[in-house]
mmCIF file of C-alpha atoms in Angstrom:
data_model
loop_
_atom_site.group_PDB
_atom_site.id
_atom_site.type_symbol
_atom_site.label_atom_id
_atom_site.label_comp_id
_atom_site.label_asym_id
_atom_site.label_seq_id
_atom_site.Cartn_x
_atom_site.Cartn_y
_atom_site.Cartn_z
ATOM 1 C CA MET A 4 21.598 20.299 10.240
ATOM 2 C CA GLY A 5 20.345 19.226 6.809
ATOM 3 C CA VAL A 6 21.133 19.216 3.116
ATOM 4 C CA PHE A 7 18.219 20.052 0.878
ATOM 5 C CA ALA A 8 17.333 20.319 -2.781
ATOM 6 C CA GLY A 9 18.863 23.747 -3.186
ATOM 7 C CA ASN A 10 22.296 22.214 -3.552
ATOM 8 C CA VAL A 11 21.801 18.469 -4.083
ATOM 9 C CA ARG A 12 19.608 16.797 -6.702
ATOM 10 C CA ILE A 13 19.245 13.145 -7.556
ATOM 11 C CA ASP A 14 20.086 12.146 -11.139
ATOM 12 C CA GLU A 15 16.834 11.593 -13.081
ATOM 13 C CA ARG A 16 18.467 9.879 -16.051
ATOM 14 C CA ARG A 17 20.566 7.590 -13.866
ATOM 15 C CA LEU A 18 17.497 6.540 -11.881
ATOM 16 C CA TRP A 19 15.485 5.879 -15.032
ATOM 17 C CA ASP A 20 18.296 3.833 -16.570
ATOM 18 C CA LEU A 21 18.476 1.790 -13.374
ATOM 19 C CA LEU A 22 14.726 1.147 -13.467
ATOM 20 C CA MET A 23 14.973 0.023 -17.084
ATOM 21 C CA GLU A 24 17.945 -2.219 -16.267
ATOM 22 C CA MET A 25 16.001 -4.010 -13.531
ATOM 23 C CA ALA A 26 12.955 -4.239 -15.832
ATOM 24 C CA ARG A 27 14.979 -6.408 -18.216
ATOM 25 C CA ILE A 28 15.165 -9.067 -15.494
ATOM 26 C CA GLY A 29 11.978 -11.043 -15.967
ATOM 27 C CA ALA A 30 10.796 -8.874 -18.867
ATOM 28 C CA THR A 31 7.572 -9.984 -20.581
ATOM 29 C CA PRO A 32 6.628 -9.575 -24.260
ATOM 30 C CA LYS A 33 3.965 -7.005 -23.355
ATOM 31 C CA GLY A 34 6.451 -4.727 -21.615
ATOM 32 C CA GLY A 35 5.934 -5.780 -18.023
ATOM 33 C CA VAL A 36 7.869 -8.042 -15.678
ATOM 34 C CA ARG A 37 7.418 -11.471 -14.145
ATOM 35 C CA ARG A 38 9.682 -11.796 -11.105
ATOM 36 C CA LEU A 39 7.745 -14.164 -8.902
ATOM 37 C CA THR A 40 9.119 -14.207 -5.397
ATOM 38 C CA LEU A 41 11.920 -16.684 -4.674
ATOM 39 C CA SER A 42 12.044 -17.824 -8.304
ATOM 40 C CA THR A 43 15.254 -18.039 -10.303
ATOM 41 C CA VAL A 44 14.300 -14.715 -11.909
ATOM 42 C CA ASP A 45 13.849 -13.155 -8.464
ATOM 43 C CA LYS A 46 17.302 -14.503 -7.595
ATOM 44 C CA GLU A 47 18.710 -12.735 -10.645
ATOM 45 C CA GLY A 48 17.126 -9.466 -9.529
ATOM 46 C CA ARG A 49 18.368 -9.955 -5.983
ATOM 47 C CA ASP A 50 21.890 -10.756 -7.157
ATOM 48 C CA ARG A 51 21.939 -7.622 -9.288
ATOM 49 C CA PHE A 52 20.643 -5.510 -6.406
ATOM 50 C CA ARG A 53 23.322 -6.922 -4.109
ATOM 51 C CA ALA A 54 26.060 -6.172 -6.651
ATOM 52 C CA LEU A 55 24.823 -2.589 -7.133
ATOM 53 C CA CYS A 56 24.733 -2.020 -3.375
ATOM 54 C CA GLU A 57 28.177 -3.465 -2.800
ATOM 55 C CA ALA A 58 29.531 -1.272 -5.603
ATOM 56 C CA GLU A 59 28.357 1.699 -3.524
ATOM 57 C CA GLY A 60 30.217 0.426 -0.460
ATOM 58 C CA LEU A 61 27.130 -0.864 1.334
ATOM 59 C CA THR A 62 27.225 -3.939 3.563
ATOM 60 C CA VAL A 63 24.480 -6.353 2.502
ATOM 61 C CA SER A 64 22.959 -8.846 4.934
ATOM 62 C CA VAL A 65 20.135 -11.330 4.417
ATOM 63 C CA ASP A 66 17.837 -12.657 7.111
ATOM 64 C CA ALA A 67 16.221 -16.064 7.458
ATOM 65 C CA ILE A 68 13.143 -15.121 5.419
ATOM 66 C CA GLY A 69 15.275 -13.594 2.634
ATOM 67 C CA ASN A 70 14.838 -9.904 3.450
ATOM 68 C CA MET A 71 17.877 -7.958 2.193
ATOM 69 C CA PHE A 72 19.361 -5.031 4.144
ATOM 70 C CA ALA A 73 22.078 -2.825 2.593
ATOM 71 C CA ARG A 74 23.718 -0.653 5.275
ATOM 72 C CA ARG A 75 25.553 2.652 4.890
ATOM 73 C CA GLU A 76 27.311 3.717 8.066
ATOM 74 C CA GLY A 77 26.666 7.081 9.693
ATOM 75 C CA ARG A 78 28.896 9.395 11.716
ATOM 76 C CA ASP A 79 27.312 8.126 14.928
ATOM 77 C CA PRO A 80 27.197 4.302 14.932
ATOM 78 C CA ALA A 81 25.231 4.390 18.208
ATOM 79 C CA ARG A 82 22.240 5.985 16.515
ATOM 80 C CA LYS A 83 19.417 3.832 15.263
ATOM 81 C CA PRO A 84 19.387 3.547 11.455
ATOM 82 C CA VAL A 85 16.890 5.173 9.123
ATOM 83 C CA MET A 86 15.425 2.527 6.832
ATOM 84 C CA PHE A 87 13.872 2.893 3.393
ATOM 85 C CA GLY A 88 13.070 0.619 0.446
ATOM 86 C CA SER A 89 10.336 -1.645 -0.929
ATOM 87 C CA HIS A 90 10.329 -4.954 -2.878
ATOM 88 C CA LEU A 91 11.609 -6.405 -6.165
ATOM 89 C CA ASP A 92 9.160 -9.308 -6.559
ATOM 90 C CA SER A 93 6.249 -8.841 -8.944
ATOM 91 C CA GLN A 94 2.837 -10.144 -9.891
ATOM 92 C CA PRO A 95 2.717 -12.904 -12.548
ATOM 93 C CA SER A 96 2.000 -10.220 -15.159
ATOM 94 C CA GLY A 97 3.283 -7.203 -13.280
ATOM 95 C CA GLY A 98 4.638 -3.791 -14.176
ATOM 96 C CA LYS A 99 8.128 -2.337 -14.148
ATOM 97 C CA PHE A 100 7.636 0.053 -11.246
ATOM 98 C CA ASP A 101 5.532 -1.616 -8.525
ATOM 99 C CA GLY A 102 8.039 -2.101 -5.717
ATOM 100 C CA ALA A 103 11.108 -1.572 -7.878
ATOM 101 C CA LEU A 104 10.739 2.225 -7.736
ATOM 102 C CA GLY A 105 11.081 2.198 -3.961
ATOM 103 C CA VAL A 106 14.140 -0.055 -3.944
ATOM 104 C CA LEU A 107 15.959 1.604 -6.845
ATOM 105 C CA GLY A 108 14.857 5.106 -5.865
ATOM 106 C CA GLY A 109 16.466 4.298 -2.525
ATOM 107 C CA LEU A 110 19.636 3.193 -4.270
ATOM 108 C CA GLU A 111 19.677 6.503 -6.161
ATOM 109 C CA VAL A 112 19.500 8.280 -2.782
ATOM 110 C CA ILE A 113 22.606 6.337 -1.704
ATOM 111 C CA ARG A 114 24.408 7.071 -4.978
ATOM 112 C CA THR A 115 23.686 10.779 -4.640
ATOM 113 C CA LEU A 116 24.996 10.857 -1.070
ATOM 114 C CA ASN A 117 28.143 8.991 -2.126
ATOM 115 C CA GLU A 118 28.661 11.162 -5.194
ATOM 116 C CA ARG A 119 28.511 14.321 -3.074
ATOM 117 C CA GLY A 120 30.500 12.876 -0.186
ATOM 118 C CA ILE A 121 27.645 13.491 2.248
ATOM 119 C CA GLU A 122 27.735 11.684 5.570
ATOM 120 C CA THR A 123 24.630 11.286 7.694
ATOM 121 C CA GLU A 124 24.551 11.267 11.463
ATOM 122 C CA ALA A 125 22.528 8.030 11.603
ATOM 123 C CA PRO A 126 23.285 4.917 9.576
ATOM 124 C CA LEU A 127 21.031 4.220 6.582
ATOM 125 C CA ILE A 128 19.578 0.846 5.584
ATOM 126 C CA LEU A 129 18.091 0.175 2.147
ATOM 127 C CA CYS A 130 15.636 -2.757 2.210
ATOM 128 C CA ASN A 131 14.406 -5.299 -0.309
ATOM 129 C CA TRP A 132 11.577 -7.166 1.433
ATOM 130 C CA THR A 133 10.691 -10.759 0.496
ATOM 131 C CA ASP A 134 7.330 -11.531 -1.130
ATOM 132 C CA GLU A 135 5.386 -8.325 -0.770
ATOM 133 C CA GLU A 136 3.002 -9.367 -3.518
ATOM 134 C CA GLY A 137 1.741 -12.671 -2.121
ATOM 135 C CA SER A 138 1.024 -13.944 -5.627
ATOM 136 C CA ARG A 139 3.073 -17.153 -5.435
ATOM 137 C CA PHE A 140 2.588 -18.393 -1.861
ATOM 138 C CA GLY A 141 -0.715 -16.693 -1.062
ATOM 139 C CA HIS A 142 0.411 -14.416 1.777
ATOM 140 C CA SER A 143 1.295 -10.824 0.967
ATOM 141 C CA LEU A 144 3.719 -8.755 3.081
ATOM 142 C CA MET A 145 5.376 -12.021 4.049
ATOM 143 C CA GLY A 146 8.964 -10.883 4.579
ATOM 144 C CA SER A 147 8.058 -7.683 6.379
ATOM 145 C CA GLY A 148 5.311 -9.519 8.265
ATOM 146 C CA VAL A 149 7.776 -12.075 9.623
ATOM 147 C CA TRP A 150 10.253 -9.294 10.435
ATOM 148 C CA VAL A 151 7.777 -7.404 12.628
ATOM 149 C CA GLY A 152 6.545 -10.570 14.336
ATOM 150 C CA GLY A 153 3.144 -10.715 12.673
ATOM 151 C CA ILE A 154 3.833 -14.063 10.971
ATOM 152 C CA ALA A 155 5.691 -16.951 12.587
ATOM 153 C CA LEU A 156 8.793 -17.894 10.619
ATOM 154 C CA GLU A 157 7.958 -21.604 10.578
ATOM 155 C CA LYS A 158 4.439 -20.822 9.339
ATOM 156 C CA ALA A 159 5.931 -18.768 6.512
ATOM 157 C CA TYR A 160 8.403 -21.538 5.656
ATOM 158 C CA ALA A 161 5.511 -24.015 5.353
ATOM 159 C CA LEU A 162 3.496 -21.953 2.842
ATOM 160 C CA ALA A 163 3.445 -23.702 -0.543
ATOM 161 C CA ASP A 164 2.869 -22.624 -4.126
ATOM 162 C CA THR A 165 0.561 -24.394 -6.570
ATOM 163 C CA GLU A 166 3.365 -26.822 -7.480
ATOM 164 C CA GLY A 167 3.859 -27.830 -3.850
ATOM 165 C CA MET A 168 7.167 -26.033 -3.298
ATOM 166 C CA THR A 169 7.368 -24.398 0.119
ATOM 167 C CA VAL A 170 8.838 -21.024 1.000
ATOM 168 C CA GLY A 171 11.590 -22.746 2.973
ATOM 169 C CA GLU A 172 12.523 -24.933 0.000
ATOM 170 C CA ALA A 173 12.455 -22.001 -2.410
ATOM 171 C CA LEU A 174 14.719 -19.918 -0.165
ATOM 172 C CA GLU A 175 17.213 -22.781 -0.052
ATOM 173 C CA GLN A 176 16.965 -23.327 -3.805
ATOM 174 C CA ILE A 177 17.912 -19.750 -4.716
ATOM 175 C CA GLY A 178 20.423 -19.336 -1.870
ATOM 176 C CA TYR A 179 18.605 -16.594 0.005
ATOM 177 C CA LYS A 180 17.804 -18.234 3.323
ATOM 178 C CA GLY A 181 20.083 -15.850 5.168
ATOM 179 C CA ASP A 182 21.979 -16.307 8.411
ATOM 180 C CA GLN A 183 20.542 -13.250 10.186
ATOM 181 C CA PRO A 184 17.508 -13.618 12.481
ATOM 182 C CA ALA A 185 14.229 -12.818 10.728
ATOM 183 C CA SER A 186 13.180 -10.403 13.445
ATOM 184 C CA ALA A 187 13.129 -6.655 13.823
ATOM 185 C CA PHE A 188 16.190 -4.740 14.899
ATOM 186 C CA ALA A 189 16.051 -1.257 16.398
ATOM 187 C CA ALA A 190 15.419 1.424 13.774
ATOM 188 C CA ASP A 191 14.582 5.117 13.953
ATOM 189 C CA ALA A 192 12.196 5.340 10.988
ATOM 190 C CA TYR A 193 11.144 3.757 7.708
ATOM 191 C CA PHE A 194 10.242 5.502 4.437
ATOM 192 C CA GLU A 195 8.828 3.854 1.323
ATOM 193 C CA LEU A 196 8.510 5.350 -2.164
ATOM 194 C CA HIS A 197 5.870 3.721 -4.374
ATOM 195 C CA ILE A 198 3.642 4.336 -7.347
ATOM 196 C CA GLU A 199 0.096 5.171 -6.257
ATOM 197 C CA GLN A 200 -1.478 2.205 -8.083
ATOM 198 C CA GLY A 201 -4.644 4.285 -8.340
ATOM 199 C CA PRO A 202 -6.004 7.217 -10.373
ATOM 200 C CA ILE A 203 -6.210 10.070 -7.852
ATOM 201 C CA LEU A 204 -2.836 11.813 -8.251
ATOM 202 C CA GLU A 205 -2.965 11.749 -12.045
ATOM 203 C CA ALA A 206 -6.573 12.972 -12.135
ATOM 204 C CA GLU A 207 -5.788 15.878 -9.804
ATOM 205 C CA GLU A 208 -2.446 16.643 -11.506
ATOM 206 C CA LYS A 209 -0.476 16.078 -8.301
ATOM 207 C CA THR A 210 3.130 14.956 -8.426
ATOM 208 C CA ILE A 211 3.436 13.700 -4.845
ATOM 209 C CA GLY A 212 1.068 11.769 -2.622
ATOM 210 C CA ILE A 213 1.699 12.375 1.084
ATOM 211 C CA VAL A 214 0.492 9.044 2.437
ATOM 212 C CA THR A 215 -1.096 9.349 5.861
ATOM 213 C CA GLY A 216 -1.903 5.671 6.323
ATOM 214 C CA ALA A 217 -3.339 2.533 4.748
ATOM 215 C CA GLN A 218 -6.796 1.044 4.790
ATOM 216 C CA ALA A 219 -7.888 -2.094 6.591
ATOM 217 C CA MET A 220 -8.064 -5.372 4.719
ATOM 218 C CA ALA A 221 -9.117 -8.994 5.137
ATOM 219 C CA TRP A 222 -8.092 -11.896 2.888
ATOM 220 C CA TYR A 223 -9.766 -15.313 2.651
ATOM 221 C CA ASP A 224 -9.203 -18.743 1.121
ATOM 222 C CA LEU A 225 -12.353 -20.635 0.145
ATOM 223 C CA ALA A 226 -13.184 -24.044 -1.277
ATOM 224 C CA LEU A 227 -16.639 -25.210 -2.324
ATOM 225 C CA THR A 228 -17.068 -28.947 -2.804
ATOM 226 C CA GLY A 229 -20.017 -30.552 -4.563
ATOM 227 C CA TRP A 230 -20.337 -33.551 -6.836
ATOM 228 C CA GLU A 231 -18.701 -34.131 -10.207
ATOM 229 C CA SER A 232 -21.204 -35.518 -12.697
ATOM 230 C CA HIS A 233 -21.938 -35.753 -16.403
ATOM 231 C CA ALA A 234 -23.017 -32.437 -17.918
ATOM 232 C CA GLY A 235 -25.423 -34.101 -20.329
ATOM 233 C CA THR A 236 -27.112 -36.632 -18.051
ATOM 234 C CA THR A 237 -27.423 -34.869 -14.693
ATOM 235 C CA PRO A 238 -30.728 -33.011 -14.239
ATOM 236 C CA PRO A 239 -30.988 -29.834 -12.132
ATOM 237 C CA SER A 240 -32.410 -31.676 -9.119
ATOM 238 C CA ARG A 241 -29.363 -33.958 -8.960
ATOM 239 C CA ARG A 242 -26.655 -31.328 -9.395
ATOM 240 C CA LYS A 243 -24.228 -30.128 -6.747
ATOM 241 C CA ASP A 244 -22.405 -27.602 -8.918
ATOM 242 C CA ALA A 245 -19.472 -26.073 -7.054
ATOM 243 C CA LEU A 246 -18.928 -23.443 -9.737
ATOM 244 C CA VAL A 247 -22.483 -22.156 -9.423
ATOM 245 C CA GLY A 248 -21.828 -21.786 -5.708
ATOM 246 C CA ALA A 249 -18.590 -19.944 -6.364
ATOM 247 C CA ALA A 250 -20.347 -17.634 -8.815
ATOM 248 C CA ARG A 251 -22.901 -16.728 -6.170
ATOM 249 C CA VAL A 252 -20.205 -16.085 -3.563
ATOM 250 C CA ILE A 253 -18.311 -13.938 -6.064
ATOM 251 C CA ASP A 254 -21.489 -11.960 -6.658
ATOM 252 C CA LEU A 255 -21.816 -11.626 -2.870
ATOM 253 C CA VAL A 256 -18.314 -10.133 -2.676
ATOM 254 C CA ASP A 257 -19.226 -7.624 -5.379
ATOM 255 C CA ARG A 258 -22.542 -6.685 -3.734
ATOM 256 C CA LEU A 259 -20.978 -6.201 -0.302
ATOM 257 C CA MET A 260 -18.296 -4.010 -1.882
ATOM 258 C CA ARG A 261 -20.770 -1.809 -3.744
ATOM 259 C CA GLU A 262 -22.847 -1.247 -0.627
ATOM 260 C CA GLN A 263 -19.867 0.722 0.741
ATOM 261 C CA GLY A 264 -19.863 3.231 -2.114
ATOM 262 C CA GLU A 265 -16.618 4.459 -3.658
ATOM 263 C CA ASP A 266 -14.613 3.572 -0.535
ATOM 264 C CA GLY A 267 -15.532 -0.108 -0.848
ATOM 265 C CA ARG A 268 -13.158 -2.708 -2.248
ATOM 266 C CA GLY A 269 -13.972 -6.381 -2.763
ATOM 267 C CA THR A 270 -12.209 -8.779 -5.113
ATOM 268 C CA VAL A 271 -11.979 -12.418 -6.116
ATOM 269 C CA GLY A 272 -8.717 -12.664 -8.017
ATOM 270 C CA TYR A 273 -7.951 -16.396 -7.977
ATOM 271 C CA LEU A 274 -10.208 -19.253 -9.102
ATOM 272 C CA ALA A 275 -9.405 -22.933 -9.726
ATOM 273 C CA VAL A 276 -12.112 -25.235 -11.083
ATOM 274 C CA GLU A 277 -11.945 -29.027 -10.825
ATOM 275 C CA PRO A 278 -11.929 -31.072 -12.965
ATOM 276 C CA ASN A 279 -12.089 -28.126 -15.387
ATOM 277 C CA SER A 280 -13.648 -30.129 -18.193
ATOM 278 C CA ARG A 281 -16.342 -28.692 -20.462
ATOM 279 C CA ASN A 282 -18.672 -31.672 -20.114
ATOM 280 C CA VAL A 283 -18.355 -32.272 -16.358
ATOM 281 C CA VAL A 284 -20.360 -30.464 -13.692
ATOM 282 C CA PRO A 285 -17.611 -28.916 -11.513
ATOM 283 C CA GLY A 286 -17.105 -30.813 -8.285
ATOM 284 C CA LYS A 287 -14.755 -28.409 -6.522
ATOM 285 C CA VAL A 288 -13.792 -24.749 -6.803
ATOM 286 C CA THR A 289 -10.980 -23.165 -4.829
ATOM 287 C CA PHE A 290 -10.810 -19.378 -4.802
ATOM 288 C CA SER A 291 -9.736 -16.252 -2.963
ATOM 289 C CA ALA A 292 -11.662 -13.272 -1.655
ATOM 290 C CA GLU A 293 -10.686 -9.994 -0.067
ATOM 291 C CA PHE A 294 -12.188 -6.780 1.276
ATOM 292 C CA ARG A 295 -10.555 -3.398 1.923
ATOM 293 C CA HIS A 296 -11.869 -0.174 3.452
ATOM 294 C CA PRO A 297 -10.451 2.798 5.380
ATOM 295 C CA SER A 298 -12.640 1.918 8.384
ATOM 296 C CA ASP A 299 -11.873 -0.968 10.745
ATOM 297 C CA ALA A 300 -15.533 -1.052 11.769
ATOM 298 C CA VAL A 301 -16.641 -1.559 8.162
ATOM 299 C CA ILE A 302 -14.151 -4.383 7.621
ATOM 300 C CA ASP A 303 -15.328 -6.042 10.851
ATOM 301 C CA ALA A 304 -18.941 -5.865 9.643
ATOM 302 C CA LEU A 305 -18.028 -7.185 6.188
ATOM 303 C CA ASP A 306 -16.059 -10.008 7.784
ATOM 304 C CA ARG A 307 -19.104 -11.154 9.764
ATOM 305 C CA ARG A 308 -21.586 -10.787 6.924
ATOM 306 C CA PHE A 309 -19.387 -12.445 4.333
ATOM 307 C CA GLU A 310 -18.935 -15.679 6.254
ATOM 308 C CA THR A 311 -22.599 -15.881 7.305
ATOM 309 C CA GLU A 312 -23.958 -15.239 3.815
ATOM 310 C CA ALA A 313 -21.377 -17.418 2.059
ATOM 311 C CA ARG A 314 -22.308 -20.345 4.290
ATOM 312 C CA ALA A 315 -25.982 -19.757 3.535
ATOM 313 C CA ILE A 316 -25.243 -19.924 -0.204
ATOM 314 C CA ALA A 317 -23.370 -23.189 0.244
ATOM 315 C CA ALA A 318 -26.159 -24.700 2.342
ATOM 316 C CA ASP A 319 -28.812 -23.701 -0.206
ATOM 317 C CA LEU A 320 -26.890 -25.516 -2.951
ATOM 318 C CA LYS A 321 -26.008 -28.496 -0.719
ATOM 319 C CA LEU A 322 -22.279 -27.772 -1.044
ATOM 320 C CA ASP A 323 -19.543 -28.097 1.547
ATOM 321 C CA LEU A 324 -17.733 -24.828 2.220
ATOM 322 C CA SER A 325 -14.257 -24.399 3.653
ATOM 323 C CA LEU A 326 -13.614 -20.742 4.506
ATOM 324 C CA SER A 327 -10.522 -19.488 6.301
ATOM 325 C CA ARG A 328 -9.376 -15.950 6.896
ATOM 326 C CA ILE A 329 -5.679 -15.748 5.936
ATOM 327 C CA PHE A 330 -5.176 -12.432 7.642
ATOM 328 C CA ARG A 331 -6.942 -9.324 8.856
ATOM 329 C CA TYR A 332 -4.927 -6.118 8.902
ATOM 330 C CA PRO A 333 -6.383 -3.116 10.715
ATOM 331 C CA ALA A 334 -6.230 0.342 9.191
ATOM 332 C CA GLN A 335 -2.690 1.591 9.752
ATOM 333 C CA PRO A 336 -1.990 5.277 10.360
ATOM 334 C CA PHE A 337 1.538 6.446 9.622
ATOM 335 C CA ASP A 338 3.747 8.402 11.995
ATOM 336 C CA PRO A 339 2.831 12.116 12.036
ATOM 337 C CA ALA A 340 6.456 13.280 12.344
ATOM 338 C CA CYS A 341 7.609 11.138 9.405
ATOM 339 C CA VAL A 342 4.592 12.177 7.325
ATOM 340 C CA ALA A 343 5.446 15.807 8.123
ATOM 341 C CA LEU A 344 8.936 15.326 6.668
ATOM 342 C CA VAL A 345 7.386 14.128 3.398
ATOM 343 C CA ARG A 346 4.932 17.039 3.395
ATOM 344 C CA GLU A 347 7.688 19.588 4.100
ATOM 345 C CA ALA A 348 9.981 18.129 1.427
ATOM 346 C CA ALA A 349 7.265 18.267 -1.241
ATOM 347 C CA ALA A 350 6.470 21.865 -0.329
ATOM 348 C CA ARG A 351 10.108 22.920 -0.249
ATOM 349 C CA LEU A 352 10.680 21.356 -3.667
ATOM 350 C CA GLY A 353 7.570 23.010 -5.096
ATOM 351 C CA TYR A 354 5.829 19.793 -6.141
ATOM 352 C CA PRO A 355 2.016 19.785 -6.350
ATOM 353 C CA ALA A 356 0.983 17.397 -3.584
ATOM 354 C CA ARG A 357 -1.971 16.111 -1.620
ATOM 355 C CA GLU A 358 -2.561 13.857 1.365
ATOM 356 C CA ILE A 359 -3.828 10.386 0.479
ATOM 357 C CA VAL A 360 -4.709 7.085 2.150
ATOM 358 C CA SER A 361 -3.164 4.022 0.525
ATOM 359 C CA GLY A 362 -5.684 1.690 -1.042
ATOM 360 C CA ALA A 363 -3.076 -1.053 -1.425
ATOM 361 C CA GLY A 364 -1.112 -2.949 1.172
ATOM 362 C CA HIS A 365 2.615 -2.261 1.330
ATOM 363 C CA ASP A 366 5.567 -3.416 3.413
ATOM 364 C CA ALA A 367 5.303 -0.022 5.096
ATOM 365 C CA CYS A 368 1.954 -1.131 6.541
ATOM 366 C CA ALA A 369 3.656 -4.002 8.367
ATOM 367 C CA VAL A 370 6.737 -2.026 9.410
ATOM 368 C CA ALA A 371 4.552 0.812 10.747
ATOM 369 C CA ARG A 372 3.307 -1.493 13.483
ATOM 370 C CA ILE A 373 6.632 -1.144 15.315
ATOM 371 C CA ILE A 374 8.654 1.666 13.654
ATOM 372 C CA PRO A 375 7.716 5.285 12.769
ATOM 373 C CA THR A 376 6.832 5.109 9.074
ATOM 374 C CA ALA A 377 5.730 7.225 6.124
ATOM 375 C CA MET A 378 5.178 6.670 2.406
ATOM 376 C CA ILE A 379 5.574 8.757 -0.745
ATOM 377 C CA PHE A 380 3.359 8.155 -3.771
ATOM 378 C CA VAL A 381 3.878 9.256 -7.359
ATOM 379 C CA PRO A 382 1.276 9.026 -10.156
ATOM 380 C CA CYS A 383 0.940 6.132 -12.580
ATOM 381 C CA LYS A 384 -0.785 6.388 -15.958
ATOM 382 C CA ASP A 385 -4.537 5.770 -15.737
ATOM 383 C CA GLY A 386 -4.023 4.509 -12.189
ATOM 384 C CA LEU A 387 -3.044 1.156 -13.689
ATOM 385 C CA SER A 388 -0.933 -1.332 -11.731
ATOM 386 C CA HIS A 389 -0.592 -5.114 -11.363
ATOM 387 C CA ASN A 390 -0.599 -4.954 -15.151
ATOM 388 C CA GLU A 391 2.134 -5.159 -17.771
ATOM 389 C CA ALA A 392 1.022 -1.779 -19.143
ATOM 390 C CA GLU A 393 1.862 -0.053 -15.849
ATOM 391 C CA SER A 394 3.617 3.235 -16.690
ATOM 392 C CA ILE A 395 5.044 6.315 -14.981
ATOM 393 C CA LEU A 396 6.901 9.415 -16.171
ATOM 394 C CA PRO A 397 10.658 9.711 -15.579
ATOM 395 C CA GLU A 398 10.155 13.141 -13.992
ATOM 396 C CA HIS A 399 7.664 11.696 -11.516
ATOM 397 C CA ALA A 400 10.070 8.897 -10.579
ATOM 398 C CA ALA A 401 12.744 11.531 -9.994
ATOM 399 C CA ALA A 402 10.389 13.739 -7.978
ATOM 400 C CA GLY A 403 9.497 10.859 -5.683
ATOM 401 C CA ALA A 404 13.157 9.938 -5.209
ATOM 402 C CA GLN A 405 13.986 13.574 -4.477
ATOM 403 C CA VAL A 406 11.333 13.741 -1.755
ATOM 404 C CA LEU A 407 12.659 10.446 -0.390
ATOM 405 C CA PHE A 408 16.177 11.912 -0.371
ATOM 406 C CA GLU A 409 15.012 14.963 1.572
ATOM 407 C CA ALA A 410 12.953 13.008 4.093
ATOM 408 C CA VAL A 411 15.637 10.404 4.768
ATOM 409 C CA LEU A 412 18.342 13.020 5.111
ATOM 410 C CA ALA A 413 16.289 15.172 7.456
ATOM 411 C CA ARG A 414 15.427 12.206 9.663
ATOM 412 C CA ALA A 415 18.973 10.830 9.713
ATOM 413 C CA ASN A 416 20.403 14.244 10.662
ATOM 414 C CA ARG A 417 17.737 15.335 13.134
ATOM 415 C CA VAL A 418 18.784 16.711 16.478
ATOM 416 C CA LEU A 419 18.028 14.190 19.201
#
C-alpha cells in the first residue's frame, strides 16, 4: 500500500517559510547563518526545532551526544522505524540550506502526513544530528559517528574548540547532553535530503540528484615547528620558518589533488600562524589537510604519499612535523533498494533527475555503515555552499521534500 503524489503534495510555501524562519536564528549580515554546533545559537535552533516537533505531536528524545530524535508512531509499533533528517549546525560563515533543508524538509513531510491524517505502518523518526560540520571541534559527522559506533563517546566529549571548551562541557552548557544512550537503535532505513553543494545538477538542469554513494575521504591535523626569530636580523641560513614549510605542504596538497584530474579533491582550510607578527619569522604553524576521491585505492595512495612527502619537506627545512590522521572514511555505497525508492519517486513525479556520487560527507555516510540509506540532492546556485551566498529555489526545495515524502512513505508502508 502507498500514498503518492497524485493525491498528496507537500506545501511549498509552508516549507519555504519554515526555512526562512530557521535562517533568522544565527543570521549574518551577508545573508547566511552562523550556528556553530553546541553554541547558544545552536541551542536556540534546537529549542525551536523541538517546539515545532512537539506541536506536531512528535515525541522528542535526546541522546548523550546531543542527537535529537522526533518520533511519530506507526500502526505497527513492532516495526523498525524509518529515519530521515540531517543537521542544523552550520559553518562559521554558512548558508541557510546546508543541513537545514533535510531537517525542515523532514518536518514538512510530518506536517503533510498529519494534515492529511495519514498513518504509516512503521514509526517515523526525524533526526537532527549533532556537529555534522566539524568546524568548531575539528571532527565532522561527530553525532552520527558516535551513534553508529565509529567514534567513542568519551573521545568525542574530550574534543576541544580553539577556546579550550570541550564537547562534553558545551553539551552541559546548552542543556543538550541527553539521557538516552548515544548508540544506534534498530531502524529500517534512513533518508537524507540535502543541497548538492556542487555544480552538476544546476549545469545539467536536473531537479533531483539520486545519490548512489559518497566518496572516500581522509582528514589530517598538522603542526610544523621551527624557530621564532627577528625578521630583519635573521639571514636565510639561520631561518627555520614554519610558514614556509606550511606553504610547501599546502602546495603538495594541491599538486597531489590535481594529479587525480577532475575527480581529485585536496584542501587546506584551516591555518594558524604563531606568533602571527609581521616582523617575526613564524615559529609554529598549525593547519588542516584533507583529500577526497571516489576510489578507496586512490585515497590509500594519497595517504601514503602525503605523509612521506610532507615529512621530506619538513626535514629539508629542518622543521619538526606533527602529522596525525583524524579519520579515514572509505567510499560508502548507499543501499540499492533505498536508492531505487528515490529513483522511482523522481520518475513518478516527473522531475528531471540523474544519479550522482556525493562529493561531500554527510551524516548519511556514517548511518549507511549500519542501516540501509539513501540521499536526495537538489541544485544550489552556482554549486556554492559553505558560503553565506548559498542559494536554492523554493521549487527545488519543495521537489526534494516531495521525493523525500514519497520515499519515506513507500518504505514505511512496504510489505514485509
